[in-house]
Coordinates of C-alpha atoms and ligand atoms in Angstrom, one line a residue:
X13 CA 20.0 204.6 72.6
X14 CA 19.6 201.2 74.1
X15 CA 22.0 198.9 72.6
X16 CA 24.1 196.0 73.8
X17 CA 27.7 196.4 74.5
X18 CA 29.5 195.9 71.2
X19 CA 32.9 194.3 70.6
X20 CA 35.4 196.3 68.6
X21 CA 38.1 193.8 68.1
X22 CA 37.3 193.5 64.5
X23 CA 39.1 196.8 64.3
X24 CA 36.0 198.3 62.5
X25 CA 34.6 201.7 63.2
X26 CA 34.6 202.7 66.9
X27 CA 31.3 201.9 68.4
X28 CA 29.4 203.1 71.4
X29 CA 29.3 200.9 74.4
X30 CA 26.5 201.4 76.9
X31 CA 26.5 201.4 80.6
X32 CA 24.9 198.3 82.3
X33 CA 22.0 199.5 84.5
X34 CA 19.2 197.3 85.8
X35 CA 20.1 194.4 83.6
X36 CA 20.2 196.4 80.4
X37 CA 22.8 198.3 78.3
X38 CA 21.9 201.9 78.0
X39 CA 23.4 205.2 77.0
X40 CA 23.9 208.0 79.5
X41 CA 20.7 210.0 80.2
X42 CA 22.5 213.1 78.9
X43 CA 23.3 211.3 75.7
X44 CA 27.0 212.1 76.2
X45 CA 29.8 209.7 75.3
X46 CA 33.5 209.8 75.8
X47 CA 36.3 208.1 73.8
X48 CA 38.5 205.2 75.1
X49 CA 41.9 204.6 73.6
X50 CA 44.3 201.9 72.5
X51 CA 47.4 203.1 74.5
X52 CA 49.6 201.2 72.1
X53 CA 48.9 203.6 69.2
X54 CA 46.7 206.3 70.7
X55 CA 43.8 205.5 68.4
X56 CA 40.2 205.7 69.6
X57 CA 38.9 202.1 70.2
X58 CA 35.3 202.9 71.1
X59 CA 33.0 205.5 72.8
X60 CA 31.5 204.9 76.2
X61 CA 28.4 206.3 77.9
X62 CA 29.4 209.3 79.9
X63 CA 27.4 208.6 83.0
X64 CA 26.8 211.3 85.6
X65 CA 24.7 211.8 88.7
X66 CA 21.4 210.9 87.0
X67 CA 22.7 207.6 85.7
X68 CA 24.5 206.7 88.9
X69 CA 21.2 207.4 90.7
X70 CA 19.4 205.0 88.3
X71 CA 22.0 202.4 88.9
X72 CA 21.8 202.8 92.7
X73 CA 18.0 202.6 92.7
X74 CA 18.2 199.4 90.5
X75 CA 20.6 197.9 93.1
X76 CA 18.3 198.9 95.9
X77 CA 15.3 197.4 94.2
X78 CA 17.1 194.2 93.6
X79 CA 18.5 193.9 97.1
X80 CA 15.6 192.5 99.1
X81 CA 15.1 189.5 96.9
X82 CA 18.8 188.9 96.3
X83 CA 19.6 188.8 99.9
X84 CA 16.8 186.4 100.6
X85 CA 18.1 183.9 98.1
X86 CA 20.0 181.0 99.7
X87 CA 23.8 181.2 99.6
X88 CA 23.7 178.2 97.4
X89 CA 21.5 179.9 94.8
X90 CA 23.8 183.0 94.8
X91 CA 26.8 180.7 94.6
X92 CA 25.4 178.8 91.6
X93 CA 25.0 182.1 89.6
X94 CA 28.6 183.0 90.5
X95 CA 29.7 179.6 89.2
X96 CA 27.7 180.1 86.0
X97 CA 29.5 183.4 85.6
X98 CA 32.9 181.8 86.3
X99 CA 32.1 179.3 83.5
X100 CA 31.1 182.1 81.1
X101 CA 34.3 184.1 81.9
X102 CA 36.3 180.9 81.3
X103 CA 34.6 180.3 77.9
X104 CA 35.2 183.9 77.0
X105 CA 38.7 184.2 78.4
X106 CA 40.3 184.9 75.1
X107 CA 37.9 187.7 74.3
X108 CA 38.3 189.2 77.8
X109 CA 42.1 189.0 77.5
X110 CA 42.0 190.7 74.1
X111 CA 39.8 193.6 75.3
X112 CA 42.0 194.0 78.5
X113 CA 45.2 194.2 76.4
X114 CA 43.7 196.5 73.7
X115 CA 42.3 198.9 76.2
X116 CA 44.7 198.7 79.2
X117 CA 47.9 198.1 77.2
X118 CA 48.9 194.9 79.0
X119 CA 50.9 192.4 77.0
X120 CA 48.5 189.9 75.5
X121 CA 50.5 186.9 76.9
X122 CA 49.9 188.3 80.4
X123 CA 46.2 189.0 80.0
X124 CA 45.7 185.4 78.8
X125 CA 47.9 183.7 81.4
X126 CA 47.3 185.9 84.4
X127 CA 44.2 188.2 84.3
X128 CA 41.7 185.8 82.6
X129 CA 42.8 182.8 84.7
X130 CA 42.8 184.7 88.0
X131 CA 39.3 186.1 87.2
X132 CA 37.9 182.6 86.9
X133 CA 39.6 181.5 90.1
X134 CA 38.2 184.5 92.0
X135 CA 34.7 183.9 90.8
X136 CA 34.8 180.2 91.7
X137 CA 36.3 181.0 95.1
X138 CA 33.6 183.5 96.0
X139 CA 30.9 181.2 94.6
X140 CA 32.0 178.8 97.3
X141 CA 32.1 181.5 99.9
X142 CA 28.4 182.3 99.4
X143 CA 27.5 179.2 101.5
X144 CA 30.1 179.9 104.2
X145 CA 28.9 183.2 105.7
X146 CA 27.9 182.5 109.3
X147 CA 27.9 184.1 112.7
X148 CA 29.0 183.1 116.2
X149 CA 27.3 181.9 119.4
X150 CA 28.7 183.6 122.4
X151 CA 28.5 182.0 125.9
X152 CA 27.3 185.1 127.7
X153 CA 26.5 184.7 131.4
X154 CA 22.8 184.6 132.5
X155 CA 19.8 182.9 131.0
X156 CA 20.5 183.8 127.5
X157 CA 21.6 182.5 124.2
X158 CA 23.6 185.1 122.4
X159 CA 24.4 184.9 118.7
X160 CA 25.6 187.1 115.8
X161 CA 24.1 187.3 112.4
X162 CA 26.2 188.3 109.4
X163 CA 24.0 190.4 107.1
X164 CA 24.7 192.2 103.8
X165 CA 24.9 196.0 103.8
X166 CA 22.8 196.9 100.8
X167 CA 24.1 198.6 97.6
X168 CA 27.9 198.6 97.6
X169 CA 29.7 201.1 95.3
X170 CA 33.0 199.8 93.8
X171 CA 35.4 202.3 92.2
X172 CA 38.3 200.7 90.4
X173 CA 41.5 201.8 88.6
X174 CA 42.8 200.9 85.1
X175 CA 45.7 198.7 85.8
X176 CA 43.8 195.4 86.3
X177 CA 40.2 196.4 85.2
X178 CA 38.7 192.9 84.9
X179 CA 40.3 191.6 88.1
X180 CA 39.5 194.6 90.1
X181 CA 35.9 194.5 89.0
X182 CA 35.6 190.9 90.0
X183 CA 37.4 191.4 93.3
X184 CA 34.8 194.0 94.1
X185 CA 31.7 192.4 92.7
X186 CA 32.1 188.7 93.6
X187 CA 32.4 188.9 97.4
X188 CA 29.8 191.6 97.7
X189 CA 27.1 189.7 95.8
X190 CA 28.1 186.4 97.4
X191 CA 27.1 188.0 100.7
X192 CA 23.8 189.2 99.3
X193 CA 24.7 192.8 98.6
X194 CA 24.0 194.4 95.2
X195 CA 26.7 196.4 93.4
X196 CA 27.3 199.5 91.3
X197 CA 30.8 199.5 89.7
X198 CA 32.5 202.6 88.3
X199 CA 35.4 201.4 86.2
X200 CA 38.3 203.8 85.5
X201 CA 37.6 206.0 82.5
X202 CA 40.8 204.9 80.8
X203 CA 40.0 201.2 80.6
X204 CA 36.4 200.0 80.8
X205 CA 35.9 197.5 77.9
X206 CA 36.6 194.3 79.7
X207 CA 34.4 195.4 82.6
X208 CA 31.5 196.1 80.3
X209 CA 32.0 192.8 78.5
X210 CA 31.8 191.2 81.9
X211 CA 28.4 193.0 82.2
X212 CA 27.3 191.0 79.1
X213 CA 28.4 187.8 80.7
X214 CA 26.6 188.8 83.9
X215 CA 23.4 189.3 81.9
X216 CA 23.9 185.9 80.1
X217 CA 24.5 184.1 83.4
X218 CA 21.0 185.1 84.4
X219 CA 21.6 187.3 87.4
X220 CA 18.4 189.3 88.4
X221 CA 18.4 192.8 87.0
X222 CA 20.0 195.3 89.3
X223 CA 22.2 192.9 91.2
X224 CA 25.3 194.2 89.3
X225 CA 25.3 197.6 87.6
X226 CA 28.2 199.2 85.7
X227 CA 28.4 202.9 85.2
X228 CA 31.1 204.3 83.0
X229 CA 32.3 207.9 83.4
X230 CA 34.8 210.2 85.0
X231 CA 35.9 210.1 88.6
X232 CA 34.9 213.7 89.4
X233 CA 31.4 213.2 88.1
X234 CA 30.2 209.5 88.1
X235 CA 32.7 208.5 90.8
X236 CA 31.9 211.3 93.1
X237 CA 28.1 210.8 92.6
X238 CA 28.5 207.3 93.7
X239 CA 30.4 208.3 96.8
X240 CA 27.9 211.0 97.6
X241 CA 24.8 208.9 97.0
X242 CA 22.9 208.6 100.3
X243 CA 21.5 205.2 99.5
X244 CA 24.9 203.6 98.8
X245 CA 25.9 201.6 101.9
X246 CA 29.6 201.4 101.4
X247 CA 32.4 202.4 99.0
X248 CA 35.1 199.9 98.1
X249 CA 37.9 201.8 96.3
X250 CA 41.1 200.9 94.6
X251 CA 43.3 203.6 93.2
X252 CA 45.6 206.5 94.3
X253 CA 46.1 207.6 97.9
X254 CA 45.2 211.1 96.9
X255 CA 41.8 210.1 95.5
X256 CA 41.3 207.6 98.4
X257 CA 41.6 210.5 100.9
X258 CA 39.2 212.6 99.0
X259 CA 36.7 209.7 98.9
X260 CA 37.0 209.0 102.6
X261 CA 36.4 212.7 103.4
X262 CA 33.4 212.9 101.0
X263 CA 31.9 209.6 102.3
X264 CA 32.0 211.0 105.9
X265 CA 29.1 213.3 104.8
X266 CA 26.8 210.4 104.6
X267 CA 28.7 208.4 107.2
X268 CA 29.5 205.7 104.7
X269 CA 32.2 203.2 105.5
X270 CA 34.9 202.9 102.9
X271 CA 37.5 200.3 102.0
X272 CA 40.6 201.7 100.5
X273 CA 43.3 199.8 98.5
X274 CA 45.7 202.6 97.7
X275 CA 49.2 203.2 96.3
X276 CA 52.5 201.8 97.4
X277 CA 56.3 202.2 97.3
X278 CA 57.2 198.7 98.1
X279 CA 60.7 197.6 99.3
X280 CA 62.5 194.5 98.0
X281 CA 65.5 193.7 100.3
X282 CA 68.2 191.5 99.0
X283 CA 70.6 190.2 101.7
X284 CA 74.2 189.1 101.0
X285 CA 73.4 185.4 101.2
X286 CA 70.7 185.7 98.5
X287 CA 71.2 183.6 95.3
X288 CA 72.1 186.3 92.8
X289 CA 70.2 185.1 89.8
X290 CA 67.0 184.5 91.8
X291 CA 67.3 187.8 93.5
X292 CA 67.7 189.6 90.2
X293 CA 64.8 187.8 88.7
X294 CA 62.5 188.6 91.6
X295 CA 63.6 192.2 91.6
X296 CA 63.2 192.7 87.9
X297 CA 59.7 191.0 87.9
X298 CA 58.7 193.2 90.8
X299 CA 59.2 196.4 88.9
X300 CA 58.7 195.5 85.2
X301 CA 55.5 193.5 85.5
X302 CA 52.5 195.3 84.0
X303 CA 54.9 198.1 83.0
X304 CA 55.4 198.9 86.7
X305 CA 51.7 199.8 86.9
X306 CA 51.1 197.6 89.9
X307 CA 50.2 198.9 93.3
X308 CA 52.6 196.5 95.0
X309 CA 55.4 197.2 92.5
X310 CA 58.8 196.6 94.1
X311 CA 60.0 200.1 93.2
X312 CA 62.6 200.4 96.0
X313 CA 65.3 197.8 95.8
X314 CA 67.7 197.6 98.8
X315 CA 70.8 195.5 97.9
X316 CA 73.5 194.5 100.4
X317 CA 76.8 196.2 99.5
X318 CA 78.7 192.9 99.1
X319 CA 76.6 191.7 96.2
X320 CA 75.3 195.1 94.9
X321 CA 77.3 195.0 91.7
X322 CA 76.5 191.4 90.7
X323 CA 72.8 191.8 91.4
X324 CA 72.5 195.1 89.6
X325 CA 74.4 193.7 86.6
X326 CA 71.9 190.8 86.4
X327 CA 68.9 193.1 86.6
X328 CA 70.3 195.3 83.9
X329 CA 70.7 192.1 81.8
X330 CA 67.1 191.3 82.4
X331 CA 66.0 194.9 81.6
X332 CA 67.8 194.5 78.3
X333 CA 65.8 191.4 77.5
X334 CA 62.5 193.1 78.0
X335 CA 60.5 193.1 74.7
X336 CA 58.9 196.5 74.6
X337 CA 56.3 196.5 71.9
X338 CA 52.7 196.6 70.8
X339 CA 50.7 194.8 73.4
X340 CA 48.8 192.5 71.0
X341 CA 52.1 191.0 69.8
X342 CA 52.5 187.6 71.6
X343 CA 56.3 188.2 71.8
X344 CA 55.8 191.5 73.7
X345 CA 56.7 191.4 77.4
X346 CA 56.2 195.1 78.1
X347 CA 53.4 197.2 76.6
X348 CA 52.6 200.9 76.8
X349 CA 51.6 202.8 79.8
X350 CA 47.9 203.6 80.1
X351 CA 47.9 207.2 78.9
X352 CA 49.8 210.2 77.7
X353 CA 49.3 211.6 81.1
X354 CA 50.9 208.6 82.8
X355 CA 53.8 208.6 80.3
X356 CA 54.5 212.3 81.0
X357 CA 54.3 211.6 84.7
X358 CA 56.7 208.7 84.6
X359 CA 59.1 210.6 82.3
X360 CA 59.2 213.5 84.7
X361 CA 60.4 211.1 87.5
X362 CA 63.0 209.8 85.1
X363 CA 64.2 213.4 84.6
X364 CA 64.3 213.8 88.3
X365 CA 66.3 210.6 88.6
X366 CA 68.8 211.6 86.0
X367 CA 69.4 214.9 87.9
X368 CA 69.7 213.3 91.4
X369 CA 70.8 209.7 91.1
X370 CA 72.9 207.6 88.7
X371 CA 71.1 206.3 85.6
X372 CA 72.5 202.8 84.9
X373 CA 69.9 201.6 82.4
X374 CA 67.6 203.2 80.0
X375 CA 65.7 201.1 77.4
X376 CA 65.6 202.6 74.0
X377 CA 62.2 202.8 72.2
X378 CA 62.0 200.5 69.2
X379 CA 60.8 202.1 65.9
X380 CA 57.1 202.3 65.2
X381 CA 56.0 202.9 68.8
X382 CA 56.0 206.7 68.6
X383 CA 52.2 207.1 68.7
X384 CA 51.8 204.8 71.8
X385 CA 52.4 205.7 75.4
X386 CA 55.6 203.7 75.8
X387 CA 58.3 204.0 78.4
X388 CA 60.8 201.2 78.7
X389 CA 62.7 200.0 81.8
X390 CA 64.8 202.5 83.6
X391 CA 67.2 201.8 86.5
X392 CA 68.7 204.3 88.9
X393 CA 71.5 203.4 91.3
X394 CA 72.8 205.5 94.2
X395 CA 69.3 206.5 95.2
X396 CA 68.8 207.9 98.7
X397 CA 65.6 207.0 100.5
X398 CA 64.7 210.7 100.9
X399 CA 64.7 211.3 97.1
X400 CA 61.4 211.7 95.3
X401 CA 62.0 208.6 93.2
X402 CA 62.3 206.6 96.5
X403 CA 59.3 208.2 98.2
X404 CA 56.6 208.7 95.6
X405 CA 54.6 206.1 93.6
X406 CA 55.9 206.4 90.0
X407 CA 53.7 203.7 88.5
X408 CA 56.1 202.9 85.7
X409 CA 59.0 200.6 85.0
X410 CA 61.4 202.7 86.9
X411 CA 63.6 201.1 89.6
X412 CA 65.4 202.9 92.4
X413 CA 68.3 201.0 93.8
X414 CA 69.7 201.7 97.3
X415 CA 72.6 200.0 99.1
X416 CA 72.8 198.9 102.7
X417 CA 75.2 197.1 105.0
X418 CA 73.3 196.3 108.1
X419 CA 70.0 194.5 108.9
X420 CA 68.5 197.0 111.4
X421 CA 69.5 199.9 109.1
X422 CA 67.7 198.4 106.1
X423 CA 64.5 197.5 107.9
X424 CA 64.3 201.0 109.2
X425 CA 64.8 202.4 105.7
X426 CA 62.3 200.1 104.2
X427 CA 59.7 201.3 106.7
X428 CA 60.7 205.0 106.3
X429 CA 58.0 205.7 103.7
X430 CA 54.4 206.9 103.9
X431 CA 53.1 203.8 102.1
X432 CA 52.7 200.3 103.6
X433 CA 51.3 198.1 100.9
X434 CA 53.9 195.3 100.4
X435 CA 57.5 194.3 101.0
X436 CA 59.8 191.5 99.9
X437 CA 62.9 190.0 101.4
X438 CA 65.3 187.6 99.7
X439 CA 67.6 185.6 101.9
X440 CA 68.3 181.9 102.7
X441 CA 68.5 182.7 106.4
X442 CA 65.1 181.8 107.8
X443 CA 65.5 183.9 111.0
X444 CA 66.4 187.0 109.0
X445 CA 63.5 186.4 106.7
X446 CA 61.1 186.1 109.6
X447 CA 62.5 189.1 111.4
X448 CA 61.8 191.1 108.2
X449 CA 58.3 189.7 108.0
X450 CA 57.7 190.8 111.6
X451 CA 59.3 194.2 111.1
X452 CA 57.8 195.3 107.8
X453 CA 55.1 198.0 108.2
X454 CA 53.2 196.5 105.2
X455 CA 50.0 194.6 104.7
X456 CA 51.6 192.0 102.3
X457 CA 55.0 190.4 102.8
X458 CA 56.7 188.1 100.4
X459 CA 59.7 186.0 101.3
X460 CA 61.9 184.9 98.4
X461 CA 59.3 186.0 95.9
X462 CA 57.2 189.0 94.9
X463 CA 53.6 189.6 93.8
X464 CA 51.9 186.3 94.8
X465 CA 48.2 186.9 95.4
X466 CA 45.3 184.5 95.9
X467 CA 41.6 184.8 96.3
X468 CA 42.1 182.9 99.6
X469 CA 44.7 185.3 101.2
X470 CA 43.8 188.7 102.7
X471 CA 45.2 191.6 100.7
X472 CA 45.5 195.2 101.8
X473 CA 47.6 198.0 103.1
X474 CA 49.1 199.6 106.2
X475 CA 49.7 203.3 106.6
X476 CA 48.9 205.5 103.5
X477 CA 48.2 202.4 101.5
X478 CA 44.7 202.2 102.9
X479 CA 42.5 200.1 105.2
X480 CA 40.1 197.3 104.8
X481 CA 41.0 194.0 103.2
X482 CA 40.1 192.2 100.0
X483 CA 40.1 188.4 99.3
X484 CA 39.7 185.5 101.7
X485 CA 37.4 185.5 104.7
X486 CA 38.7 188.9 105.5
X487 CA 36.7 190.6 102.7
X488 CA 33.5 188.9 103.8
X489 CA 33.7 190.9 107.0
X490 CA 34.0 194.0 104.9
X491 CA 30.9 193.3 102.8
X492 CA 28.7 192.3 105.8
X493 CA 27.6 193.8 109.0
X494 CA 27.3 192.0 112.3
X495 CA 24.0 191.9 114.2
X496 CA 24.0 190.7 117.8
X497 CA 20.9 188.8 119.1
X498 CA 20.0 188.1 122.7
X499 CA 17.4 185.3 123.4
X500 CA 16.1 184.8 126.9
X501 CA 15.7 181.1 127.7
X502 CA 13.6 181.8 130.8
Ligands
NAI616 P1 42.7 207.7 90.6 O1 42.9 207.1 92.0 O2 42.4 209.1 90.6 O3 41.6 206.9 89.9 C1 41.1 205.6 90.3 C2 39.6 205.6 90.2 O4 39.0 206.6 91.0 C3 39.1 205.8 88.7 O5 37.9 205.0 88.5 C4 38.6 207.3 88.8 O6 37.7 207.6 87.9 C5 38.1 207.4 90.2 N1 38.1 208.7 90.8 C6 39.0 209.8 90.6 N2 38.6 210.9 91.3 C7 37.5 210.5 91.9 C8 36.7 211.2 92.9 N3 36.9 212.5 93.2 N4 35.6 210.6 93.4 C9 35.3 209.3 93.1 N5 36.1 208.6 92.2 C10 37.2 209.2 91.7 O7 44.1 207.4 89.8 P2 44.6 208.1 88.4 O8 44.4 209.5 88.5 O9 44.1 207.3 87.3 O10 46.2 207.8 88.5 C11 47.1 208.7 89.2 C12 48.1 207.9 90.0 O11 47.4 207.1 90.9 C13 48.9 206.9 89.2 O12 50.0 207.5 88.6 C14 49.3 205.9 90.3 O13 50.4 206.4 91.0 C15 48.2 206.0 91.2 N6 47.3 204.8 91.0 C16 47.5 203.7 91.8 C17 46.8 202.6 91.7 C18 47.0 201.5 92.6 O14 46.4 200.4 92.3 N7 47.7 201.6 93.6 C19 45.8 202.4 90.6 C20 45.7 203.6 89.7 C21 46.4 204.7 90.0
MG617 MG1 43.1 210.9 89.5

């Protein structure tokens, strides 16, 4: 089989989508395929090439072959191709949004307004970055000029999750190729369609064959093969902490550096001076966005005892207004979870919450959604920070509410968690806000808001949420290596 990636949005027969290796769409060498689903109804959307070690090896070799010429191109030339891709993504934004929603379960209104738009912005930003990679000169003593060169690493392996497939792919691909690396991306087996479609646009944009390769397949086979490959220079991973640890251990065998963007259990602190409506809106958005399947989800809400009842009541009102439904319906504000497995997992946390905390809101499932993987908003009050629902990443629309009375107490509680991805604070007191920003053991802090991200601002975790940074100038250091050069002037 050697066929182009096919669209399936006409709802026709499921078709087979190839992997993108060396500039061409191709089946797995083994001929194997695996199904991908619409999580809103459980139906098979398409079949994907089930790549394994052999296909990953072909992709890595294609990346390796493309590398010398790609790195020698000027930054401006690489930037132009990225701009061309940005333009194609923009022109195909509606299609990409549709695929993202169908396959990942995201409400179509969000895919259109957030994912497709952010994707274009990121490509444009890193297009500009291609001409801004430069070293330093260092005034060393003696008759020397000392300078650093910033050089690409080679073939970078990107392994991404299913919650923001298109964006995650672009956040891995764009900075890496801007710097002159080539890339092999392994999207999550649950949601690949938008990423393969991006491969079509990469082909159309005119990138040389092998600069970007996309291998579809399972983590334990295709993902592991990429991590183990001795010619892959670095792994950039986003996903669970458990898998991140496994990847770091495996990568040690070939002394590969890894970048890890892992899970979270982010705190949102609402002080007693916070505007109630605003606080409730931020808190609800922080846990209900993308069905709670966001690594920075504000899943632990700490509310000051004086305003606890009012804030909680307003969040409950907001939960009641969530339109749980099929993701392609423009009215829908909350779609299905990604899979049966995730639904079961989230429901098991809900059972735990019912047994150990106080359930104050449980969204009922509208008729007609029985075949999809839907779980509506759930809110637990009287949660203790030591409970499972306060310690573990649930990855669903399940909010744990905790009450506090004192600033130092709540900052200690917010930090008393293995994760350190993000934290929010809501207060009108600037000193208190800044003390929280200083105190949080987290890589991303939001004051009076939640979830803001930009291609321009470094993004990443503390503690068990990983290491390395994406976005901004920070990621350019991750995708380059520094060479020091001494020149005698005598
Ligand atoms: P996962 O971390 O296992 O999967 C993420 C990616 O890693 C996928 O592409 C997968 O194929 C790949 N992978 C899995 N095992 C691998 C291995 N041994 N070697 C190389 N690659 C491998 O996440 P999963 O199992 O889909 O979800 C489980 C939980 O992880 C979720 O409930 C959630 O709590 C968390 N998660 C967190 C994400 C985040 O952004 N913080 C994203 C996805 C999941
Ligand atoms: Mg897993």
